[in-house]
């Protein structure tokens, strides 16, 4: 069971709201979010309601201000709990839309897509097992995009405005 607590002010001050499951709209609970405590579980938080806008992956720990989760602002309007897998994760990436073109399978983290795939443009992908994060920049930096099992026929399907992917990380249960 997961638990995340959002605070309006830095250093866990001000009005707070606790979640233990997905919340598509936090607007009625918080005007802004400047700190977060993740007590249990793995979470994606989103800038806008209904899991839209900037995405941030958080695991157990304290985040006393939004820069600690690589936030661009103090807007957190929805959250989703992630259930990591212990099984063999696998993602297939494609250089073209509709799962076409050059392809590459990944079962491990990849800190630099350009070195492994010889391009940083990924236009579509298929998550075969597990949950994954795409990062816009190498070494797990920049905008993040959460991918659960399924097909993503174009980069807009995972919430991006362009095909640039710099690194890939799997979300695994450490137990």
Phi, psi and omega in degrees: 000129180267159176208129178227140180237125179259140178235141180291326184251165178295160177056036172062041180246167176081189181300145181228162176215133182253140176231144174234006175206182183302143178223104183287344180210109180261002186303324182285347182260328185219138174276331179205170178219116180245352175205154184216142170241123174259110182274323179211149170090181179240133188227147165249131174246152187230147181294325184239164175300162177059035172062045181241166177082198179303143181240143179222132178267129178230138172240185187308130178153178179253136179234090188290345172207161189295339176293336180292336175256020180064031180289149178266344180196183183263025181263114172230114186241354175201160179212156182218132176276139181252137176257096179297156181254149174264350182283180181286107180288147179206132176228141178244123180251150183231147180280347181233164177296164176060033176059046182234166178088193179303141183228159177209136176264142175233137174237353181231167174300150177226105183287343180214099182301320183303321180291323183272326187249352178065019172201158175248007177264115175241116184264342178201163178201166177226118176271111183273322180211142174082186179238144188225159172237132168262138174243143182293329184244160173299162177060035172060050179234164177084192181303145182245149179222124181272133179231123176256172182306134180148182179257140177235098189281347174206159185298335177293338178295333176260009172097006181271160175257359178205170187271003184288123175229123182263331181203159183228135178228135176273151175257111184238145173283124183282348182281000000 
